[in-house]
């Protein structure tokens, strides 16, 4: 029996995502995938799906989910399904009944599931037992919205779209829930950890210090490609002559190089732009730092107007940070949902 979900209302920007397709930068294709990888994996685990791998890992892609931005969709399933909603805070409803986030629940056939507005954080995730069965492109079901690739017809969902739902592969964690993952809020700046560079040496020492000591405000210019922050003007060191010949006259220009996921470009020193999951694969602006992959979920959940501070960490700290990040969605953290 083929199962499906019909989109009654699409929400602001709802797309099919999994753990992405790393390994294709040389072909001009960014890794993509769920912006909040931890919330994506938690949603899958709750409904018994293959969870997927952490950011940029070449492990399993995980079952495809829906990533919802600002406001979520309204869906109707043609058979009973088990669903979990994680990520940004919203109030899911099945028919007229409110259901809990971070725990699996059943949506009866014909009953609408509606997420509504996302009140805290920016992105929520909807996993259904069996996953959303869209075509695989380069090993992934993720939608690359900017390029029109993958997912459901390479785009965000629209009213009337019909998505196939795969067959269940595992058991949902009935009666159990994950503790909600922390979300950035308006109360205090979000602490985002970064590594130096790769072009920190192009910036004056005073500007490097200002970058780390200042509060940066997320502007409305934020999407799956990048998040633009406003803050102090950053100044550059005198340029080597080869840059004038090969990169252009602006002090922020470098010879084009590969852009890392989480890299922070500083065009003209007038802004700091964090490169998100659909980032350009190469570019010619100096990058003062790179957000560690564990904290990219915080960038993904920040709302315009919220503030961040970029805190330097050493490479030696990364293994412990990675273990802590993996533990965020370990099944051992499940607690009683009652």
Coordinates of C-alpha atoms in Angstrom, one line a residue:
X1 CA 0.0 0.0 0.0
X2 CA 1.4 3.4 -1.0
X3 CA 1.1 6.0 1.7
X4 CA 1.1 9.7 1.1
X5 CA 0.8 13.2 2.7
X6 CA -1.1 16.1 1.0
X7 CA 0.0 19.6 1.6
X8 CA -3.0 21.7 2.7
X9 CA -0.9 24.8 3.6
X10 CA 2.8 24.9 2.9
X11 CA 4.0 27.2 5.6
X12 CA 6.5 30.0 4.9
X13 CA 9.4 27.9 3.6
X14 CA 9.0 24.1 4.0
X15 CA 11.3 21.7 2.2
X16 CA 12.4 18.1 2.3
X17 CA 15.8 17.6 3.9
X18 CA 18.0 14.8 5.2
X19 CA 21.7 14.9 6.3
X20 CA 22.8 16.4 3.0
X21 CA 25.2 15.5 0.2
X22 CA 28.8 16.3 1.2
X23 CA 31.6 15.7 -1.2
X24 CA 30.5 17.6 -4.2
X25 CA 32.1 21.0 -3.7
X26 CA 34.3 20.4 -6.7
X27 CA 31.2 20.1 -8.8
X28 CA 29.8 23.3 -7.5
X29 CA 27.2 21.6 -5.2
X30 CA 27.1 22.6 -1.5
X31 CA 26.4 19.9 1.1
X32 CA 22.9 21.2 1.9
X33 CA 20.8 19.1 4.3
X34 CA 19.0 20.0 7.5
X35 CA 20.2 23.3 8.9
X36 CA 19.7 22.0 12.5
X37 CA 21.3 18.6 12.2
X38 CA 20.7 17.6 15.8
X39 CA 17.0 18.4 15.7
X40 CA 16.7 16.5 12.4
X41 CA 18.3 13.4 13.9
X42 CA 16.3 13.6 17.0
X43 CA 13.0 13.7 15.0
X44 CA 14.0 10.6 13.1
X45 CA 15.1 8.7 16.2
X46 CA 11.8 9.4 17.9
X47 CA 9.7 7.7 15.1
X48 CA 12.1 4.8 14.6
X49 CA 13.7 6.0 11.4
X50 CA 17.4 5.8 10.4
X51 CA 18.6 9.0 12.2
X52 CA 21.2 10.1 9.7
X53 CA 24.8 11.3 10.3
X54 CA 26.2 14.5 11.8
X55 CA 27.1 17.5 9.7
X56 CA 29.5 16.7 6.8
X57 CA 29.8 13.1 7.7
X58 CA 29.7 10.5 4.9
X59 CA 27.6 8.1 6.9
X60 CA 23.9 7.3 6.3
X61 CA 21.8 10.3 5.1
X62 CA 18.9 9.3 7.3
X63 CA 15.2 9.4 6.5
X64 CA 13.9 12.5 4.8
X65 CA 12.0 15.0 7.0
X66 CA 10.3 18.4 6.5
X67 CA 12.3 21.5 7.5
X68 CA 9.9 24.3 8.3
X69 CA 11.0 28.0 8.5
X70 CA 9.1 30.7 10.5
X71 CA 5.8 28.9 10.2
X72 CA 5.0 25.3 9.5
X73 CA 2.7 23.5 7.1
X74 CA -0.7 21.8 7.4
X75 CA -0.7 18.2 6.1
X76 CA -3.2 15.5 5.7
X77 CA -2.2 11.8 5.6
X78 CA -4.1 9.1 3.8
X79 CA -3.3 6.5 6.5
X80 CA -2.5 6.5 10.2
X81 CA 1.1 7.6 10.7
X82 CA 3.5 8.2 13.6
X83 CA 5.0 11.7 13.6
X84 CA 7.5 13.7 15.7
X85 CA 8.1 17.5 15.6
X86 CA 11.4 18.9 16.9
X87 CA 13.5 22.1 16.6
X88 CA 12.0 25.6 16.9
X89 CA 9.1 25.9 19.4
X90 CA 5.6 25.7 17.9
X91 CA 2.3 24.3 18.9
X92 CA 1.5 21.3 16.7
X93 CA -2.2 20.3 16.4
X94 CA -3.9 17.1 15.2
X95 CA -7.3 18.3 14.3
X96 CA -8.3 20.5 17.2
X97 CA -6.0 18.8 19.7
X98 CA -2.6 20.1 20.7
X99 CA 0.2 17.5 20.7
X100 CA 3.7 17.7 22.3
X101 CA 6.9 18.3 20.5
X102 CA 10.0 16.1 21.0
X103 CA 7.8 12.9 21.4
X104 CA 6.1 10.7 18.9
X105 CA 2.4 10.9 18.4
X106 CA -0.2 9.3 16.0
X107 CA -1.9 11.3 13.2
X108 CA -5.1 9.4 12.2
X109 CA -5.9 9.2 8.5
X110 CA -7.7 12.3 7.2
X111 CA -7.0 14.4 10.3
X112 CA -5.0 17.5 9.6
X113 CA -1.6 18.0 11.2
X114 CA -0.8 21.8 11.6
X115 CA 2.3 23.3 13.0
X116 CA 1.5 27.0 13.0
X117 CA 3.9 29.8 13.8
X118 CA 7.4 29.0 15.2
X119 CA 7.6 31.2 18.3
X120 CA 11.2 30.6 19.4
X121 CA 14.0 29.5 17.1
X122 CA 13.5 29.7 13.4
X123 CA 13.2 26.1 12.1
X124 CA 11.1 23.1 13.1
X125 CA 11.4 19.5 11.8
X126 CA 8.6 17.0 11.0
X127 CA 9.6 13.4 10.8
X128 CA 7.1 10.6 9.8
X129 CA 7.7 7.0 10.5
X130 CA 9.1 5.6 7.2
X131 CA 10.3 9.0 6.0
X132 CA 9.2 11.2 3.1
X133 CA 10.0 9.1 -0.1
X134 CA 11.2 11.6 -2.6
X135 CA 13.8 10.8 -5.3
X136 CA 17.4 10.4 -4.4
X137 CA 19.8 12.8 -6.1
X138 CA 23.6 12.3 -5.6
X139 CA 22.9 10.1 -2.6
X140 CA 20.6 12.4 -0.8
X141 CA 16.9 13.4 -0.7
X142 CA 17.7 16.9 0.5
X143 CA 16.3 20.0 -1.4
X144 CA 18.9 22.5 -2.5
X145 CA 16.5 25.4 -2.7
X146 CA 18.9 27.9 -4.2
X147 CA 19.8 25.6 -7.1
X148 CA 16.4 23.9 -7.6
X149 CA 17.9 20.4 -7.0
X150 CA 16.8 17.3 -5.1
X151 CA 13.9 17.0 -2.6
X152 CA 10.4 17.5 -4.0
X153 CA 10.9 18.9 -7.5
X154 CA 13.8 20.9 -6.3
X155 CA 11.7 23.5 -4.4
X156 CA 9.8 24.4 -1.3
X157 CA 6.4 22.8 -0.8
X158 CA 3.2 24.3 -2.3
X159 CA -0.4 23.8 -1.6
X160 CA -1.7 20.6 -3.2
X161 CA 1.7 18.8 -3.3
X162 CA 1.5 15.1 -2.6
X163 CA 4.5 13.4 -0.9
X164 CA 4.9 9.7 -0.7
X165 CA 5.6 8.2 2.8
X166 CA 7.9 5.2 3.0
X167 CA 7.3 2.0 4.8
X168 CA 8.2 1.9 8.6
X169 CA 11.6 0.4 9.2
X170 CA 11.7 0.6 13.1
X171 CA 9.7 1.2 16.2
X172 CA 8.8 4.6 17.5
X173 CA 9.8 5.5 21.0
X174 CA 6.3 5.5 22.4
X175 CA 5.8 7.3 25.7
X176 CA 9.4 8.7 25.6
X177 CA 10.7 12.1 24.6
X178 CA 14.0 14.0 24.1
X179 CA 14.6 17.0 26.3
X180 CA 14.2 20.0 24.0
X181 CA 17.6 21.2 22.6
X182 CA 18.6 24.8 23.6
X183 CA 17.4 27.6 21.3
X184 CA 18.8 31.1 21.0
X185 CA 16.6 33.6 22.7
X186 CA 16.3 37.4 23.0
X187 CA 17.5 37.4 26.6
X188 CA 21.2 37.3 26.0
X189 CA 23.6 36.9 23.1
X190 CA 24.0 33.5 21.6
X191 CA 27.5 32.0 22.3
X192 CA 28.8 30.6 19.0
X193 CA 32.2 28.9 19.0
X194 CA 34.6 29.4 16.1
X195 CA 38.0 28.4 14.8
X196 CA 40.4 31.1 13.6
X197 CA 40.6 31.7 9.8
X198 CA 41.3 30.6 7.3
X199 CA 42.3 34.2 6.5
X200 CA 42.4 35.7 10.0
X201 CA 45.9 36.9 9.1
X202 CA 44.4 39.4 6.6
X203 CA 42.8 41.4 9.4
X204 CA 44.4 43.9 11.8
X205 CA 44.9 42.6 15.3
X206 CA 42.5 45.2 16.7
X207 CA 39.8 44.0 14.3
X208 CA 40.3 40.4 15.2
X209 CA 39.9 41.4 18.9
X210 CA 36.8 43.4 18.0
X211 CA 35.3 40.5 16.1
X212 CA 35.5 38.3 19.2
X213 CA 34.7 40.9 21.8
X214 CA 31.6 42.5 20.1
X215 CA 28.0 41.5 19.9
X216 CA 26.8 40.9 16.4
X217 CA 23.2 41.3 15.3
X218 CA 21.6 39.0 12.8
X219 CA 20.0 41.0 10.0
X220 CA 16.9 39.9 7.9
X221 CA 19.3 38.9 5.2
X222 CA 19.5 35.3 6.4
X223 CA 18.6 32.1 4.5
X224 CA 19.9 28.6 3.8
X225 CA 22.8 30.1 1.9
X226 CA 24.1 32.5 4.5
X227 CA 23.4 34.5 7.7
X228 CA 24.5 38.2 7.6
X229 CA 25.5 39.8 10.9
X230 CA 26.1 43.5 11.5
X231 CA 28.7 44.8 13.9
X232 CA 31.9 46.8 14.1
X233 CA 33.7 47.7 10.9
X234 CA 36.7 45.4 10.4
X235 CA 40.0 46.6 9.0
X236 CA 42.6 44.7 7.0
X237 CA 46.3 44.6 7.0
X238 CA 48.3 46.1 4.0
X239 CA 47.8 43.9 1.0
X240 CA 50.6 41.8 -0.6
X241 CA 51.2 42.9 -4.1
X242 CA 50.0 39.6 -5.6
X243 CA 46.5 40.3 -4.3
X244 CA 46.3 43.5 -6.2
X245 CA 47.3 41.6 -9.4
X246 CA 45.2 38.5 -8.9
X247 CA 42.2 39.3 -6.6
X248 CA 41.0 42.8 -7.2
X249 CA 41.5 46.2 -5.4
X250 CA 39.2 45.8 -2.4
X251 CA 41.0 45.1 0.8
X252 CA 38.7 42.2 1.6
X253 CA 39.4 40.4 -1.7
X254 CA 41.5 37.3 -1.8
X255 CA 42.3 34.9 -4.6
X256 CA 39.1 32.7 -4.9
X257 CA 39.3 29.6 -2.7
X258 CA 36.9 26.9 -1.4
X259 CA 34.4 28.3 1.1
X260 CA 34.0 26.0 4.2
X261 CA 30.6 25.3 5.8
X262 CA 30.4 27.8 8.6
X263 CA 33.1 30.1 7.1
X264 CA 32.5 33.8 8.0
X265 CA 33.1 36.1 5.1
X266 CA 33.7 39.8 5.7
X267 CA 33.0 41.7 2.4
X268 CA 34.5 45.1 2.6
X269 CA 34.8 44.6 6.4
X270 CA 31.3 45.9 6.7
X271 CA 29.5 42.7 7.8
X272 CA 30.2 39.1 8.9
X273 CA 28.4 36.5 6.8
X274 CA 28.2 32.9 8.1
X275 CA 28.0 30.4 5.2
X276 CA 25.1 28.0 5.8
X277 CA 24.3 24.6 4.3
X278 CA 23.7 25.9 0.8
X279 CA 26.7 28.2 0.7
X280 CA 28.6 29.1 -2.5
X281 CA 31.3 26.6 -3.1
X282 CA 34.1 29.1 -3.8
X283 CA 34.6 32.9 -3.3
X284 CA 37.0 35.7 -3.0
X285 CA 36.3 37.4 0.3
X286 CA 38.6 37.0 3.4
X287 CA 37.1 34.7 6.1
X288 CA 38.0 35.8 9.6
X289 CA 36.8 32.6 11.3
X290 CA 34.7 29.4 10.8
X291 CA 31.8 28.4 13.0
X292 CA 32.3 24.8 14.3
X293 CA 29.8 22.4 12.9
X294 CA 28.3 21.6 16.4
X295 CA 27.2 25.3 16.7
X296 CA 25.8 25.7 13.2
X297 CA 22.5 24.6 14.6
X298 CA 22.5 27.7 16.7
X299 CA 23.0 29.9 13.7
X300 CA 20.2 28.0 12.0
X301 CA 17.8 28.8 14.9
X302 CA 18.6 32.5 15.3
X303 CA 16.0 35.0 14.4
X304 CA 16.7 38.4 12.8
X305 CA 17.5 41.0 15.5
X306 CA 19.0 38.4 17.9
X307 CA 22.7 38.8 18.9
X308 CA 25.7 36.5 18.8
X309 CA 29.2 36.6 20.2
X310 CA 31.8 34.5 18.3
X311 CA 34.0 32.7 20.8
X312 CA 37.4 31.3 19.7
X313 CA 38.1 27.6 20.5
X314 CA 41.3 25.6 19.9
X315 CA 41.4 22.6 17.6
X316 CA 42.4 20.4 20.5
X317 CA 38.9 21.0 22.0
X318 CA 37.0 19.7 19.0
X319 CA 37.0 16.0 19.8
X320 CA 35.3 16.6 23.2
X321 CA 32.9 19.0 21.6
X322 CA 32.0 16.5 18.9
X323 CA 31.3 13.8 21.6
X324 CA 29.1 16.2 23.5
X325 CA 27.2 17.1 20.4
X326 CA 26.6 13.5 19.5
X327 CA 25.3 12.9 23.0
X328 CA 22.5 15.5 22.4
X329 CA 20.5 13.0 20.4
X330 CA 21.7 9.8 22.0
X331 CA 18.8 7.4 22.8
X332 CA 20.1 7.2 26.4
X333 CA 18.8 10.8 26.9
X334 CA 15.2 9.8 26.3
X335 CA 12.9 10.5 29.3
X336 CA 9.3 9.7 30.3
X337 CA 7.0 11.8 28.2
X338 CA 4.2 12.0 30.8

